[in-house]
Amino acid sequence: MERPKDDFEQKMVDLARVTRVMAGGKRMKFRACMVIGDKKGKVGVGIAKGVDVAMAIQKAVAKARKNIINVPIIDGTIPHEINIKEKSSRLMMKPGRKGSGIKAGGVMRIVFELAGVKDVVGKILGTNNKINNTKTALLALGSFIGQEDALKPTDKKQDKEIKKVDNKKSDKDTKK
């Protein structure tokens, strides 16, 4: 019985040989960091270890399938500018003009390509660690306010009531 083919492409961000020192000697494994995406707004990242390279890649792709996020794409670009800092990595992303292409380096380019973002400007400002930058790029793309959410009117009265309820709960928690 054949499995149905999915639309996800996969690219390897990082492959490393890692060792663990045991009483009897060193144990070698391979660590793979994979990014998958359908170029239509869905992208995910997975990191896994395996005894050989093929097993590590297979496990990483399986983990990436579980961590897929939806990226709001408006006219081939991201909705708004974002600067994000997570751990040691700092990333800046800006919407690009139509036809400008992906102006980003390193792992950000891979994430944008697989997410389906056509025109964007990105800059890695912090660390050069590929895994941290990949995770931070995914966190940034997942934190965008989509066009539907941005156009939805907010009820300020309701927001105040929610804050009051939260404050009352936190007051009770502090008294205990």
Tab-separated table of C-alpha atoms in Angstrom:
chain	number	residue	atom	x	y	z
A	1	MET	CA	0.000	0.000	0.000
A	2	GLU	CA	1.481	3.338	-1.055
A	3	ARG	CA	1.462	6.358	1.196
A	4	PRO	CA	0.027	9.555	-0.273
A	5	LYS	CA	2.747	12.015	-1.309
A	6	ASP	CA	2.783	15.318	0.505
A	7	ASP	CA	3.785	18.717	-0.823
A	8	PHE	CA	6.574	19.316	1.687
A	9	GLU	CA	10.106	19.985	0.514
A	10	GLN	CA	12.949	19.483	2.941
A	11	LYS	CA	16.347	21.093	3.310
A	12	MET	CA	19.161	20.356	5.718
A	13	VAL	CA	20.324	23.283	7.821
A	14	ASP	CA	22.953	21.522	9.909
A	15	LEU	CA	24.541	18.086	10.198
A	16	ALA	CA	27.033	17.394	12.983
A	17	ARG	CA	28.771	14.394	14.489
A	18	VAL	CA	28.307	14.502	18.253
A	19	THR	CA	29.943	12.291	20.876
A	20	ARG	CA	28.993	11.245	24.360
A	21	VAL	CA	31.748	10.038	26.663
A	22	MET	CA	30.767	6.904	28.582
A	23	ALA	CA	32.716	4.705	30.993
A	24	GLY	CA	33.653	2.330	28.162
A	25	GLY	CA	34.616	5.010	25.651
A	26	LYS	CA	33.010	7.453	23.255
A	27	ARG	CA	29.581	6.954	21.681
A	28	MET	CA	29.143	8.651	18.318
A	29	LYS	CA	25.841	9.906	16.921
A	30	PHE	CA	24.791	12.300	14.185
A	31	ARG	CA	22.609	15.365	14.770
A	32	ALA	CA	20.518	16.726	11.911
A	33	CYS	CA	18.547	19.970	11.735
A	34	MET	CA	15.945	19.903	8.959
A	35	VAL	CA	13.485	22.531	7.716
A	36	ILE	CA	10.400	21.438	5.776
A	37	GLY	CA	7.830	23.574	3.972
A	38	ASP	CA	5.209	23.524	1.240
A	39	LYS	CA	6.006	27.002	-0.174
A	40	LYS	CA	2.381	27.965	0.528
A	41	GLY	CA	2.703	29.295	4.068
A	42	LYS	CA	3.504	26.179	6.092
A	43	VAL	CA	6.981	25.589	7.492
A	44	GLY	CA	8.487	23.528	10.319
A	45	VAL	CA	11.844	22.702	11.888
A	46	GLY	CA	13.073	19.494	13.495
A	47	ILE	CA	16.284	18.523	15.256
A	48	ALA	CA	17.129	14.892	15.997
A	49	LYS	CA	20.010	12.515	16.633
A	50	GLY	CA	20.568	9.091	15.153
A	51	VAL	CA	23.159	6.335	14.964
A	52	ASP	CA	23.703	7.089	11.273
A	53	VAL	CA	23.025	10.124	9.068
A	54	ALA	CA	19.934	8.664	7.377
A	55	MET	CA	18.275	7.879	10.717
A	56	ALA	CA	19.027	11.368	12.072
A	57	ILE	CA	17.522	12.999	8.962
A	58	GLN	CA	14.456	10.752	9.082
A	59	LYS	CA	13.831	11.553	12.777
A	60	ALA	CA	14.393	15.295	12.211
A	61	VAL	CA	11.868	15.375	9.338
A	62	ALA	CA	9.328	13.528	11.513
A	63	LYS	CA	9.829	16.104	14.295
A	64	ALA	CA	9.548	18.962	11.787
A	65	ARG	CA	6.161	17.618	10.635
A	66	LYS	CA	4.943	17.889	14.236
A	67	ASN	CA	6.179	21.501	14.581
A	68	ILE	CA	4.596	23.041	11.474
A	69	ILE	CA	3.394	26.648	11.726
A	70	ASN	CA	1.284	28.762	9.373
A	71	VAL	CA	2.917	31.922	8.055
A	72	PRO	CA	0.607	34.766	6.982
A	73	ILE	CA	1.796	35.810	3.512
A	74	ILE	CA	0.324	38.992	2.022
A	75	ASP	CA	1.185	39.705	-1.639
A	76	GLY	CA	4.218	37.415	-1.450
A	77	THR	CA	5.744	39.100	1.602
A	78	ILE	CA	5.417	39.215	5.388
A	79	PRO	CA	2.723	41.423	6.993
A	80	HIS	CA	4.993	43.827	8.897
A	81	GLU	CA	8.518	44.449	10.166
A	82	ILE	CA	9.720	42.475	13.174
A	83	ASN	CA	12.848	42.490	15.321
A	84	ILE	CA	13.128	39.455	17.570
A	85	LYS	CA	15.639	38.304	20.168
A	86	GLU	CA	15.620	34.749	21.454
A	87	LYS	CA	18.547	33.383	23.469
A	88	SER	CA	21.703	34.625	21.715
A	89	SER	CA	20.195	35.199	18.273
A	90	ARG	CA	18.753	38.495	17.054
A	91	LEU	CA	16.907	38.672	13.749
A	92	MET	CA	15.391	41.508	11.760
A	93	MET	CA	12.752	40.918	9.075
A	94	LYS	CA	11.152	43.533	6.820
A	95	PRO	CA	8.565	43.200	4.053
A	96	GLY	CA	10.146	43.543	0.619
A	97	ARG	CA	8.902	45.331	-2.482
A	98	LYS	CA	7.187	43.219	-5.100
A	99	GLY	CA	9.797	41.550	-7.289
A	100	SER	CA	12.744	42.274	-4.987
A	101	GLY	CA	13.232	38.628	-3.990
A	102	ILE	CA	14.628	37.188	-0.784
A	103	LYS	CA	17.415	39.377	0.565
A	104	ALA	CA	18.543	37.288	3.510
A	105	GLY	CA	21.478	35.072	4.229
A	106	GLY	CA	22.174	31.822	5.968
A	107	VAL	CA	19.336	29.832	7.422
A	108	MET	CA	16.821	32.676	7.077
A	109	ARG	CA	16.901	32.272	3.286
A	110	ILE	CA	16.096	28.549	3.602
A	111	VAL	CA	13.209	29.215	6.003
A	112	PHE	CA	11.757	31.967	3.769
A	113	GLU	CA	12.033	29.839	0.612
A	114	LEU	CA	10.297	26.843	2.173
A	115	ALA	CA	7.624	29.053	3.776
A	116	GLY	CA	6.768	30.539	0.382
A	117	VAL	CA	7.742	34.131	1.133
A	118	LYS	CA	8.848	35.669	-2.186
A	119	ASP	CA	9.889	39.243	-1.295
A	120	VAL	CA	11.515	39.913	2.073
A	121	VAL	CA	14.573	41.517	3.650
A	122	GLY	CA	16.192	39.699	6.571
A	123	LYS	CA	19.314	40.175	8.651
A	124	ILE	CA	20.954	37.986	11.283
A	125	LEU	CA	22.366	40.359	13.910
A	126	GLY	CA	23.394	38.092	16.783
A	127	THR	CA	25.003	34.680	16.834
A	128	ASN	CA	26.003	32.570	13.841
A	129	ASN	CA	24.545	29.421	15.447
A	130	LYS	CA	22.426	27.853	12.698
A	131	ILE	CA	20.075	25.943	15.002
A	132	ASN	CA	19.280	28.933	17.248
A	133	ASN	CA	18.768	31.198	14.221
A	134	THR	CA	16.441	28.654	12.587
A	135	LYS	CA	14.330	28.341	15.737
A	136	THR	CA	14.208	32.125	16.148
A	137	ALA	CA	13.194	32.645	12.499
A	138	LEU	CA	10.337	30.170	12.954
A	139	LEU	CA	9.312	31.879	16.198
A	140	ALA	CA	9.250	35.252	14.412
A	141	LEU	CA	7.228	33.938	11.456
A	142	GLY	CA	4.748	32.333	13.845
A	143	SER	CA	4.279	35.536	15.839
A	144	PHE	CA	3.025	37.663	12.928
A	145	ILE	CA	-0.438	39.143	13.115
A	146	GLY	CA	-2.258	37.983	10.014
A	147	GLN	CA	-4.325	40.320	7.857
A	148	GLU	CA	-7.574	38.848	9.234
A	149	ASP	CA	-6.496	39.515	12.836
A	150	ALA	CA	-5.208	43.022	12.067
A	151	LEU	CA	-8.484	44.081	10.432
A	152	LYS	CA	-10.657	42.618	13.192
A	153	PRO	CA	-12.008	45.377	15.495
A	154	THR	CA	-11.001	45.081	19.128
A	155	ASP	CA	-13.410	45.610	21.980
A	156	LYS	CA	-11.506	47.765	24.480
A	157	LYS	CA	-14.168	47.283	27.136
A	158	GLN	CA	-13.784	43.521	26.891
A	159	ASP	CA	-9.976	43.831	27.037
A	160	LYS	CA	-10.210	45.862	30.268
A	161	GLU	CA	-12.494	43.245	31.811
A	162	ILE	CA	-10.059	40.488	30.909
A	163	LYS	CA	-7.191	42.431	32.499
A	164	LYS	CA	-9.249	43.005	35.674
A	165	VAL	CA	-10.009	39.293	35.946
A	166	ASP	CA	-6.327	38.456	35.430
A	167	ASN	CA	-5.320	40.966	38.118
A	168	LYS	CA	-7.812	39.487	40.587
A	169	LYS	CA	-6.448	36.006	39.937
A	170	SER	CA	-2.872	37.172	40.434
A	171	ASP	CA	-3.836	38.972	43.691
A	172	LYS	CA	-5.296	35.722	45.056
A	173	ASP	CA	-2.185	33.807	44.019
A	174	THR	CA	0.141	36.225	45.831
A	175	LYS	CA	-1.837	36.078	49.111
A	176	LYS	CA	-1.359	32.312	49.436
